[in-house]
GROMACS .gro file of C-alpha atoms in nm:
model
  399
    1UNK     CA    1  11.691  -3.334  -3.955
    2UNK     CA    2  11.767  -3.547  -4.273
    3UNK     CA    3  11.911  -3.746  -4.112
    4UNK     CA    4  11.622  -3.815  -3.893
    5UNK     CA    5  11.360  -3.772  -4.178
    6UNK     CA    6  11.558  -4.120  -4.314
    7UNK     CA    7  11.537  -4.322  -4.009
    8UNK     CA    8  11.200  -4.268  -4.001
    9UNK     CA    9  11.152  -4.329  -4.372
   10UNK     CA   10  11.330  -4.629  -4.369
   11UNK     CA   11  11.134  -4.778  -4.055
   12UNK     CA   12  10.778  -4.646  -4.216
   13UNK     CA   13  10.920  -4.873  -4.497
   14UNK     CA   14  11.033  -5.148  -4.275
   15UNK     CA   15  10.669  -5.175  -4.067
   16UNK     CA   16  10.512  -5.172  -4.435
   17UNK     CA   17  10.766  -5.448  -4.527
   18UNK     CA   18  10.674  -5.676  -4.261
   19UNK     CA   19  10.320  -5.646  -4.301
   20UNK     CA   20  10.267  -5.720  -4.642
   21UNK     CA   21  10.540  -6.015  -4.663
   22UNK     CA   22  10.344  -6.133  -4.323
   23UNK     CA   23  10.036  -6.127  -4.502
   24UNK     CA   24  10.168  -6.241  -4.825
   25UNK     CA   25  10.280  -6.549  -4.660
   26UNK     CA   26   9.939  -6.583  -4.477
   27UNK     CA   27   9.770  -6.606  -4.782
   28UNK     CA   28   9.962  -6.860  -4.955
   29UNK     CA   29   9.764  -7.147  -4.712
   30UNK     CA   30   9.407  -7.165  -4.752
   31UNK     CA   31   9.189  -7.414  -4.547
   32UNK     CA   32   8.936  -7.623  -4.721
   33UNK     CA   33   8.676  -7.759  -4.485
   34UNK     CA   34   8.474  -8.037  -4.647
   35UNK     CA   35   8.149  -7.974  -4.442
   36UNK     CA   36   8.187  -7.608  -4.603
   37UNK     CA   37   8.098  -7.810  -4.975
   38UNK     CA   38   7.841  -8.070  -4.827
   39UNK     CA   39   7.967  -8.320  -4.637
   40UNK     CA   40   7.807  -8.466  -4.368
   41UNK     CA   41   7.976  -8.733  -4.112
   42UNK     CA   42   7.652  -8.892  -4.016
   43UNK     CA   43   7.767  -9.266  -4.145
   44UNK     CA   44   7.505  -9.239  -4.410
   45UNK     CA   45   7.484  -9.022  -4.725
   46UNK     CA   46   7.776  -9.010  -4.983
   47UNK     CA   47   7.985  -8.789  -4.946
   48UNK     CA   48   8.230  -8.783  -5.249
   49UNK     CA   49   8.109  -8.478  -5.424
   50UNK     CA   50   8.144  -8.270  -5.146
   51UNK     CA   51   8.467  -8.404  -5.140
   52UNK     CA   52   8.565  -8.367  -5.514
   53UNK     CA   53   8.489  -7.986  -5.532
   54UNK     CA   54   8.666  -7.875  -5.234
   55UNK     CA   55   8.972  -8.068  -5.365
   56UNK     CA   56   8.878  -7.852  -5.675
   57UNK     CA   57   8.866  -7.512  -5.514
   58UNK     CA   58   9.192  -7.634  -5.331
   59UNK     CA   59   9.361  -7.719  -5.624
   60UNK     CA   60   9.330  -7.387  -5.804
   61UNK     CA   61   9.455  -7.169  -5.520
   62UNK     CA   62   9.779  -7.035  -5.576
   63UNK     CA   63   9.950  -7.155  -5.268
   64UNK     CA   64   9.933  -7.383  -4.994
   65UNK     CA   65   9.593  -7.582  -4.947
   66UNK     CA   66   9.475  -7.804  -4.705
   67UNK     CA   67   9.190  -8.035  -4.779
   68UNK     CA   68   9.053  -8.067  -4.412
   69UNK     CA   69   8.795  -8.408  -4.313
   70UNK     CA   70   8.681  -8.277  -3.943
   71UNK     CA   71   8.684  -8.586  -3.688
   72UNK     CA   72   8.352  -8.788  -3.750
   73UNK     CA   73   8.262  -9.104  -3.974
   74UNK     CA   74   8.215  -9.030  -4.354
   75UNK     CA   75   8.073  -9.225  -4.649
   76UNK     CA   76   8.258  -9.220  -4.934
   77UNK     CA   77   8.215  -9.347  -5.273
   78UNK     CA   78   8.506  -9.459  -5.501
   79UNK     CA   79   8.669  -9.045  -5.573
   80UNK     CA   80   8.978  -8.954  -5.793
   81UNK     CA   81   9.155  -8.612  -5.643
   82UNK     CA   82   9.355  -8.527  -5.987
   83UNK     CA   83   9.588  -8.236  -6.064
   84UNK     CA   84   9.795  -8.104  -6.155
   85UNK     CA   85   9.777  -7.827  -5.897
   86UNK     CA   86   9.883  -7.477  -5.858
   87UNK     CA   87  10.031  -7.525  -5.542
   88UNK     CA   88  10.155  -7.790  -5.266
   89UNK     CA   89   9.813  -7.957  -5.154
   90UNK     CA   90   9.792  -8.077  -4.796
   91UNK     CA   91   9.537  -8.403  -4.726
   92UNK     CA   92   9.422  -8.374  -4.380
   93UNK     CA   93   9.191  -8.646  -4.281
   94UNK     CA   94   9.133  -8.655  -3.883
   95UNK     CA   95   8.777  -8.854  -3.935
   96UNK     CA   96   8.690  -9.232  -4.055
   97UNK     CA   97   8.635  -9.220  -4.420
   98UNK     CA   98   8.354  -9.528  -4.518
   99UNK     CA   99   8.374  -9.731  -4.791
  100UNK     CA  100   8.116  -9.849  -5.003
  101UNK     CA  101   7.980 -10.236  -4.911
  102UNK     CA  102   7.769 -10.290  -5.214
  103UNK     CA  103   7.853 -10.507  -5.438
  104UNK     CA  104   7.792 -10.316  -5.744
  105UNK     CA  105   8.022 -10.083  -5.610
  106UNK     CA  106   8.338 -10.347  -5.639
  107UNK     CA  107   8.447 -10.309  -5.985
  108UNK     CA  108   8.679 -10.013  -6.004
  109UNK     CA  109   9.029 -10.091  -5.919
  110UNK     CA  110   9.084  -9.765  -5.673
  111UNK     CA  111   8.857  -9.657  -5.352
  112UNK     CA  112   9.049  -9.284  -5.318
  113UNK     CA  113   9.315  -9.186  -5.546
  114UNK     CA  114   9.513  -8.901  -5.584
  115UNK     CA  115   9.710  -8.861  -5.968
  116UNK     CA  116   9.920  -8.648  -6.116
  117UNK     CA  117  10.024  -8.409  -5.811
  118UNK     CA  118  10.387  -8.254  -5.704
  119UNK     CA  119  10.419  -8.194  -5.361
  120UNK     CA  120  10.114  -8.357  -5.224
  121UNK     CA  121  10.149  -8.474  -4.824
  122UNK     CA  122   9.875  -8.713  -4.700
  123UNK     CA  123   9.808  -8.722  -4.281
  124UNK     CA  124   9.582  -8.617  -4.023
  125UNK     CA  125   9.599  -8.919  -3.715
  126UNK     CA  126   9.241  -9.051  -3.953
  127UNK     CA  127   9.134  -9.372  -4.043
  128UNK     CA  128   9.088  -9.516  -4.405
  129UNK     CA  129   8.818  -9.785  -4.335
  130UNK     CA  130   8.795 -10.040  -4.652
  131UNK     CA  131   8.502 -10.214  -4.464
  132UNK     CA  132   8.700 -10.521  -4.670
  133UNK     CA  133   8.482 -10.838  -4.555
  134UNK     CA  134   8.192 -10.788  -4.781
  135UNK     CA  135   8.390 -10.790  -5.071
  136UNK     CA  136   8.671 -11.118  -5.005
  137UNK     CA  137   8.454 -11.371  -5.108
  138UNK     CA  138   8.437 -11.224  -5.411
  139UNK     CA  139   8.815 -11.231  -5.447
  140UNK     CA  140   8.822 -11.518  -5.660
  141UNK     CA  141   9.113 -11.464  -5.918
  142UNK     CA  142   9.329 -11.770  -5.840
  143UNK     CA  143   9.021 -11.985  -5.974
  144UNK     CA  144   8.854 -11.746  -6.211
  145UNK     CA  145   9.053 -11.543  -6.472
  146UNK     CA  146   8.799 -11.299  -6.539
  147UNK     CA  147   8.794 -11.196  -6.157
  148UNK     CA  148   8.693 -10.875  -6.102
  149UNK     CA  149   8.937 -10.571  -5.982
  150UNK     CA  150   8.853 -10.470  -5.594
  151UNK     CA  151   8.944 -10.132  -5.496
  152UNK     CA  152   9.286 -10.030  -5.348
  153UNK     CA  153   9.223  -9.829  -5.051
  154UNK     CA  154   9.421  -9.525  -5.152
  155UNK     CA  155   9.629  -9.533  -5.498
  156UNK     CA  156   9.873  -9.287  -5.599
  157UNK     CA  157   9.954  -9.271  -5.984
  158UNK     CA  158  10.213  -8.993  -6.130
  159UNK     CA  159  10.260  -8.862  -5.797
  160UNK     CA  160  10.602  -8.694  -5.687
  161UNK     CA  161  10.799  -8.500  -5.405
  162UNK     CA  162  10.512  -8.590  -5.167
  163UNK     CA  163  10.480  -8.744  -4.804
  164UNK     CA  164  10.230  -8.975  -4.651
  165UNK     CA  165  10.259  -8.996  -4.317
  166UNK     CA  166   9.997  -9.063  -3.952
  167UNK     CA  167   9.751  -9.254  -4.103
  168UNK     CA  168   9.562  -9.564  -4.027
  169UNK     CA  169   9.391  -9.863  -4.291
  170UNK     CA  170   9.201 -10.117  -4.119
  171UNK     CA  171   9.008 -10.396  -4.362
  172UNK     CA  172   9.093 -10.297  -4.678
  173UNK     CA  173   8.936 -10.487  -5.029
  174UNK     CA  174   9.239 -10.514  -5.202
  175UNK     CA  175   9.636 -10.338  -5.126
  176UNK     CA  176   9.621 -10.083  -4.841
  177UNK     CA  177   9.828  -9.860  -5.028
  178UNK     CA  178   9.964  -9.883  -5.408
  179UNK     CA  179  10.236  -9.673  -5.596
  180UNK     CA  180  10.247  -9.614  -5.969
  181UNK     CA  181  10.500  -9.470  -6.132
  182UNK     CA  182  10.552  -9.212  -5.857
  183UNK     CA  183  10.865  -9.083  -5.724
  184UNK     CA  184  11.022  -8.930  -5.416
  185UNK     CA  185  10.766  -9.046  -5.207
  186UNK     CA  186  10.796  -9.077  -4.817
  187UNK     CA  187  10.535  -9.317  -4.625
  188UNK     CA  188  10.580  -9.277  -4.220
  189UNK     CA  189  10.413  -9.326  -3.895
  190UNK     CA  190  10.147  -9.525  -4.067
  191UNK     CA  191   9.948  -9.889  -3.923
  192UNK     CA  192   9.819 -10.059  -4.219
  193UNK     CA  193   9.573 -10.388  -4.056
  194UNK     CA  194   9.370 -10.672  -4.184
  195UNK     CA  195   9.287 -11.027  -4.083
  196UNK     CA  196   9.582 -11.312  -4.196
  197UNK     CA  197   9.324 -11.477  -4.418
  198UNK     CA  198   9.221 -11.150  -4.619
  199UNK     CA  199   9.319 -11.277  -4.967
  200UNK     CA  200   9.545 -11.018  -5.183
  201UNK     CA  201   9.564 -10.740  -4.855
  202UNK     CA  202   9.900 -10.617  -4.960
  203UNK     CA  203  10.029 -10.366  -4.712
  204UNK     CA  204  10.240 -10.118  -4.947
  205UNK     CA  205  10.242 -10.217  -5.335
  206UNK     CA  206  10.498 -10.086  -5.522
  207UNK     CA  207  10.543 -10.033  -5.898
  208UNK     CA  208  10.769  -9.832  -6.143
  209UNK     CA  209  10.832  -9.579  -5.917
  210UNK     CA  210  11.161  -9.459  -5.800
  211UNK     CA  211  11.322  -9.281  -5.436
  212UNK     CA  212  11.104  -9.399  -5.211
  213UNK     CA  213  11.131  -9.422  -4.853
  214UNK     CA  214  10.942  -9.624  -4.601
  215UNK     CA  215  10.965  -9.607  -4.192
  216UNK     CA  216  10.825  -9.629  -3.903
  217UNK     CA  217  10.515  -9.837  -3.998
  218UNK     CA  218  10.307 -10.152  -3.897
  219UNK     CA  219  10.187 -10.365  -4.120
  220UNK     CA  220   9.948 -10.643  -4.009
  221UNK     CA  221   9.761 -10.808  -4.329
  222UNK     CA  222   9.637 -11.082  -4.525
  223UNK     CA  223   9.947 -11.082  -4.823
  224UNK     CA  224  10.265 -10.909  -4.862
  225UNK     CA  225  10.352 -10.659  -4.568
  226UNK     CA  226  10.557 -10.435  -4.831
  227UNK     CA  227  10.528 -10.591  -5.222
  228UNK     CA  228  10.793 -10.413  -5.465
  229UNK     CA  229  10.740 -10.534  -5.859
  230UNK     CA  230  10.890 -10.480  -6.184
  231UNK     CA  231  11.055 -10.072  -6.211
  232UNK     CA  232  11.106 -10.040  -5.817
  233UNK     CA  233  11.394  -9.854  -5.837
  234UNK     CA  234  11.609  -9.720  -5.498
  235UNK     CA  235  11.366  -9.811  -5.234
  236UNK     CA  236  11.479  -9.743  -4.862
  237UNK     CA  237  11.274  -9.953  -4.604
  238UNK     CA  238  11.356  -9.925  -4.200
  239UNK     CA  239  11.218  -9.948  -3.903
  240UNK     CA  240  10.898 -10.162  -4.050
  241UNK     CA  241  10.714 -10.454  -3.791
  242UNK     CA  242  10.546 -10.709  -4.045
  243UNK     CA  243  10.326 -10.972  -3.903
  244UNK     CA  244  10.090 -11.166  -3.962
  245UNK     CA  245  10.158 -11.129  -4.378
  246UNK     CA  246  10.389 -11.242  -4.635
  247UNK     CA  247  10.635 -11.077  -4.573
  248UNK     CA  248  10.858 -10.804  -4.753
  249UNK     CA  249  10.888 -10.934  -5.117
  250UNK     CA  250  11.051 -10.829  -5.391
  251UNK     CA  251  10.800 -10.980  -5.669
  252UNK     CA  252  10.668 -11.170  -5.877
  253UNK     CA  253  10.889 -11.063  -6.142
  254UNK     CA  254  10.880 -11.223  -6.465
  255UNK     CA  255  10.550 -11.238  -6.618
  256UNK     CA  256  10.631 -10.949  -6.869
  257UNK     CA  257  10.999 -10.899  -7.085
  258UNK     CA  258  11.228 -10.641  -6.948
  259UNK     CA  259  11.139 -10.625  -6.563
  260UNK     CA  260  11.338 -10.468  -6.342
  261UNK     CA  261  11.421 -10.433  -5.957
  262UNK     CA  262  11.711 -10.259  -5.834
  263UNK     CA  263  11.873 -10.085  -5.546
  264UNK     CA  264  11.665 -10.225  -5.241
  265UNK     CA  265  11.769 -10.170  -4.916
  266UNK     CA  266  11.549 -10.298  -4.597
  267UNK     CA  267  11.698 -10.248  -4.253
  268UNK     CA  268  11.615 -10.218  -3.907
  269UNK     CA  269  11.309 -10.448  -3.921
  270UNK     CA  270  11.078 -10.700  -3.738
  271UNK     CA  271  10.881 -10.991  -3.818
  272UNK     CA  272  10.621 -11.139  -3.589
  273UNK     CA  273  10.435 -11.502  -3.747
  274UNK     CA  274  10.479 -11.400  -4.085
  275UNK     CA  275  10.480 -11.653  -4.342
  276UNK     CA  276  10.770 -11.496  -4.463
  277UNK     CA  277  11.026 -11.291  -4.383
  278UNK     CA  278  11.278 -11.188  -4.646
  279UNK     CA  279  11.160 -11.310  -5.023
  280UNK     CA  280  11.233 -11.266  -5.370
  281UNK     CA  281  11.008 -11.465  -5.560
  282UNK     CA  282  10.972 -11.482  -5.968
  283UNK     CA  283  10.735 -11.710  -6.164
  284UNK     CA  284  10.793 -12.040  -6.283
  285UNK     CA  285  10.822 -12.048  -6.589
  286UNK     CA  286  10.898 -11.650  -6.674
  287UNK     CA  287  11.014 -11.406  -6.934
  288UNK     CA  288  11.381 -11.280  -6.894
  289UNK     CA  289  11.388 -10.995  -6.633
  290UNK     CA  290  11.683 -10.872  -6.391
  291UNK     CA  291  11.637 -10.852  -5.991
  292UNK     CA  292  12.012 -10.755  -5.853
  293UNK     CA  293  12.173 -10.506  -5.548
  294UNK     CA  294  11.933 -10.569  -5.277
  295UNK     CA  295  12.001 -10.563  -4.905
  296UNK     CA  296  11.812 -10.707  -4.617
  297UNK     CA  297  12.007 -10.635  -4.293
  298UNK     CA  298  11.980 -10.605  -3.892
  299UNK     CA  299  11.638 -10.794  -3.898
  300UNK     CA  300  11.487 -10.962  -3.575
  301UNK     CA  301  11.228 -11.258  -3.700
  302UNK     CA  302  11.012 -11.405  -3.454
  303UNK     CA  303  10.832 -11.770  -3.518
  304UNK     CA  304  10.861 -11.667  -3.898
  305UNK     CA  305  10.791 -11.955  -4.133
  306UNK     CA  306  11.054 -11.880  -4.401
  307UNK     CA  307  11.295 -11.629  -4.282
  308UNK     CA  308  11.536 -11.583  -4.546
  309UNK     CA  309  11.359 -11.681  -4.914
  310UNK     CA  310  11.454 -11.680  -5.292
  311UNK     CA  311  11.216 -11.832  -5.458
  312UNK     CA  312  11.232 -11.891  -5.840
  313UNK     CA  313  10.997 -12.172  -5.853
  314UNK     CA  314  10.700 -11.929  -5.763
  315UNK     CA  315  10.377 -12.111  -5.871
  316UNK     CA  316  10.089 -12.065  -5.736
  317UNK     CA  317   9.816 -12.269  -5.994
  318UNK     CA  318   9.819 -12.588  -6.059
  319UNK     CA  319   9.912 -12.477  -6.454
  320UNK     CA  320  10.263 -12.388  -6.410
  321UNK     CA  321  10.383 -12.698  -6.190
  322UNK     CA  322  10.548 -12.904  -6.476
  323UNK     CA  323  10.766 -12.604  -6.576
  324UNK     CA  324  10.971 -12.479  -6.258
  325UNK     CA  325  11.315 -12.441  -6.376
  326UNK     CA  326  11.217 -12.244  -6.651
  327UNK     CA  327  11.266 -11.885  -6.503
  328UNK     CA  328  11.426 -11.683  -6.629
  329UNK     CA  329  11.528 -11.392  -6.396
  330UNK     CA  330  11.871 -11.324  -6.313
  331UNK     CA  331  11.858 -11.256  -5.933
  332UNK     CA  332  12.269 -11.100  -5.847
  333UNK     CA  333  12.419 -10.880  -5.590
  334UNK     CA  334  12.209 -10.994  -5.318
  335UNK     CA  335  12.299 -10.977  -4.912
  336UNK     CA  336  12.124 -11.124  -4.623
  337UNK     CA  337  12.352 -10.952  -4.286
  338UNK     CA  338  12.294 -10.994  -3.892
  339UNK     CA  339  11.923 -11.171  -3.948
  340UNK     CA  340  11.832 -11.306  -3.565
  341UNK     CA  341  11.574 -11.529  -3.436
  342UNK     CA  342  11.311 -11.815  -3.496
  343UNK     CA  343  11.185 -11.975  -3.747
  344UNK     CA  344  10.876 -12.184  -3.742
  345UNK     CA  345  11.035 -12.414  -3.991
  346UNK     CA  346  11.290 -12.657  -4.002
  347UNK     CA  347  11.461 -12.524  -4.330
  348UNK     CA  348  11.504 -12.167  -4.190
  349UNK     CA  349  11.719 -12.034  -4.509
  350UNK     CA  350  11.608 -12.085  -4.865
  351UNK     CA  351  11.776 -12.015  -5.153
  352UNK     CA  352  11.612 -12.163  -5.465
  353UNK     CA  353  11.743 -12.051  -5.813
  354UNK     CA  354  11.666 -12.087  -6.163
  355UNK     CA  355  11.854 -12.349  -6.360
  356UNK     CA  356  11.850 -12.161  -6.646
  357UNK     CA  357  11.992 -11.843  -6.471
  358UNK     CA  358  12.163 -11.927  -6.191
  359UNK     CA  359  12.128 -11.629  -5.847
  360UNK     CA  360  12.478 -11.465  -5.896
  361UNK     CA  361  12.693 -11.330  -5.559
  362UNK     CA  362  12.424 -11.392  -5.297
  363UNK     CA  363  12.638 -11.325  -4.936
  364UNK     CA  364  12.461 -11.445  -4.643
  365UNK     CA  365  12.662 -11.239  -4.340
  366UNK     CA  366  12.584 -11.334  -3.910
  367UNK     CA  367  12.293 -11.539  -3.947
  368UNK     CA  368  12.154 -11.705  -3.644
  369UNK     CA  369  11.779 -11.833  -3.659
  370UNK     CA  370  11.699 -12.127  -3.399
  371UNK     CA  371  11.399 -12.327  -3.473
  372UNK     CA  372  11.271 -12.566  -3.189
  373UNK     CA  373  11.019 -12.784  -3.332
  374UNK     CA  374  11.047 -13.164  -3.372
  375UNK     CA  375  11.328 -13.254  -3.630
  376UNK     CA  376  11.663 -13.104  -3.469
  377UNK     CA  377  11.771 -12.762  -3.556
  378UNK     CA  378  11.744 -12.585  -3.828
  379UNK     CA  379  11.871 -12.634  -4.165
  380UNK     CA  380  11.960 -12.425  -4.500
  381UNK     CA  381  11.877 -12.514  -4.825
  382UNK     CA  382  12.041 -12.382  -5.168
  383UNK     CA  383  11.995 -12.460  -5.544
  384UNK     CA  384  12.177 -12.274  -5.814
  385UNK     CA  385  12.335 -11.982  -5.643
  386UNK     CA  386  12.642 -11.916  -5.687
  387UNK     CA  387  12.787 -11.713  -5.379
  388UNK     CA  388  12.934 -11.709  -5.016
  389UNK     CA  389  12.900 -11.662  -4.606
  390UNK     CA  390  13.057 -11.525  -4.351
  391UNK     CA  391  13.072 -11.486  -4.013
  392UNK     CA  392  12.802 -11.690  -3.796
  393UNK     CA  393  12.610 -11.930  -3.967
  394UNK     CA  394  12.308 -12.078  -3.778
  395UNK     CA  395  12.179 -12.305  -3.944
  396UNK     CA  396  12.472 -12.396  -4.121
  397UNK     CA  397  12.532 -12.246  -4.484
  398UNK     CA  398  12.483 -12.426  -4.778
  399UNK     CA  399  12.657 -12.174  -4.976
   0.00000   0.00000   0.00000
């Protein structure tokens, strides 16, 4: 009988168990509906309040929260989602978010941000519309130094451990996408699109942030497909189709002292009538800075105007033209292996250095672009790089 008076004990105790750790773990995720605060997706009325205060509610639940945008087209004003949080918070946007046309509307430098969160994952299959052709014109900062900002489409400052992933960005104002000093940071499964002219429509900006890890996307836009500036630090592209753009760029570096790039790897990637393909760039003339270990390998380039680019000569005014061997970034440890395909140019490989600091162990390794325009095949180019090739060389090295 005691013996029987335990087994039922203990399974009383086991039932009990399961319940409460099943309902435990129920609790810990907690939907937040943004048509439960206000929101209304009737392509009219603002909708960023509603917006701010269920991220609020969401952000003080201890556990799992998911910020849900129902399917349907919202208008939303320039909003800051801010922790940091008490749990992991989960973005789920499976509507069109709006952005504001007006031009009094233009001068902050972020449409949605999200700051200071851990564990933060950003999805939903939505779109991020930038409705970006009513403010390019006024994208005048090549001519006009006190150019006003135009909003990033969706800017992530202090942000770590978090994933972005099954999202769409059509027209944005300014970058599609911009990190700040985040880290650990996962982008996936994402199509980031605006017209080849758009001026300044970087793809994915990076900036003093570390770990990051890029896949699986499309990037069709007006500037840089992927952009990685000074403090990128052990960034892991793969599996990324750029085109039309400028291509995956590490730079400009050297407008500030001290700027750093290290430990870039692209692989696995395609480029369809980009401008570029593969580019370093710095300024002409800069400050010293250090660019060095940084792969590009097992790219395909299709009718891509400069495949394979270093480019320490970068000037883009009139103001810095008489000055072009006066950078001073040391570019070293640098590989270009197994890059296929055409080039719309005749001088398919580029490899311009500073005089002052000449690029230090550059390896070019199986590289076979073709270009058939008028002119014969094509050609390589190098200045100040000190370095070697192997294996096929088409066009032939000038290493």
């Amino acid at each position: 009988m005691v013996t029987l008076a335990y087994a039922i004990f203990g399974l009383c105790f086991l039932v009990f168990f399961s319940i409460a750790n099943a309902k435990y773990y129920h609790s810990q995720l907690k939907y937040f509906n943004v048509k439960d605060y206000g929101a209304v997706a009737d392509d009219k009325r603002d909708n960023s309040q509603a917006f701010l205060r269920a991220w609020y509610d969401g952000c003080r639940w201890e556990g799992r929260s998911v910020i849900y945008i129902p399917y349907g087209t919202y208008k939303l004003r320039e909003v800051s989602f801010e922790g940091p949080c008490n749990g992991m918070m989960i973005f789920v946007i499976k509507g069109v978010l709006k952005a504001p046309t007006h031009v009094s509307l233009f001068s902050t430098n972020t449409w949605i941000g999200f700051r200071y969160i851990d564990r933060l994952v950003v999805k939903g299959g939505g779109y991020l519309d930038g409705q970006g052709a009513a403010a390019w014109p006024y994208n005048d900062c090549s001519k006009n130094p006190k150019c006003m900002p135009l909003p990033v489409t969706m800017r992530f400052d202090f942000v770590t451990n978090s994933r972005i992933h099954h999202l769409r960005s059509i027209n944005s104002k300014n970058s599609h996408i911009n990190l700040f000093a985040c880290d650990n940071v996962n982008i996936s499964y994402v199509r980031l699109t605006a017209p080849d002219e758009s001026p300044n429509t970087d793809g994915i900006h990076i900036g003093l942030s570390t770990n990051i890890k890029i896949s699986r996307t499309v990037i069709q836009t007006g500037d840089d497909c992927i952009a990685m500036v000074t403090g990128s630090r052990n960034i892991e592209i793969s599996n990324v189709t750029c085109g039309p753009g400028h291509g995956i760029s590490i730079g400009s570096l050297g407008r500030t002292p001290g700027e750093v790039v290290t430990g870039i790897n692209v692989r696995n990637c395609t480029f369809i009538g980009s401008q570029n393909g593969a580019r370093i760039k710095t300024w002409a003339p800069s400050l010293s800075s250090v660019a060095s270990d940084i792969f590009f390998g097992d790219i395909y380039m299709e009718n891509v105007h400069n495949p394979i680019l270093i480019d320490q000569q970068y000037c883009p005014t009139p103001s810095c033209s008489d000055q072009l061997d006066n950078s001073k970034v040391q570019i070293s440890n640098v590989t270009f292996s197994n890059i296929w395909g055409t080039s719309s140019s005749k001088v398919a490989v580029t490899l311009k250095c500073s005089k002052l600091v000449p690029c230090k162990n550059v390896q070019l390794d199986n590289i076979n672009l073709k270009y058939h325009g008028r002119g014969g095949p094509a050609t390589s180019s190098c200045l100040n790089v000190i370095g070697d090739s192997y294996g096929r060389q088409s066009p032939p090295s000038c290493l």
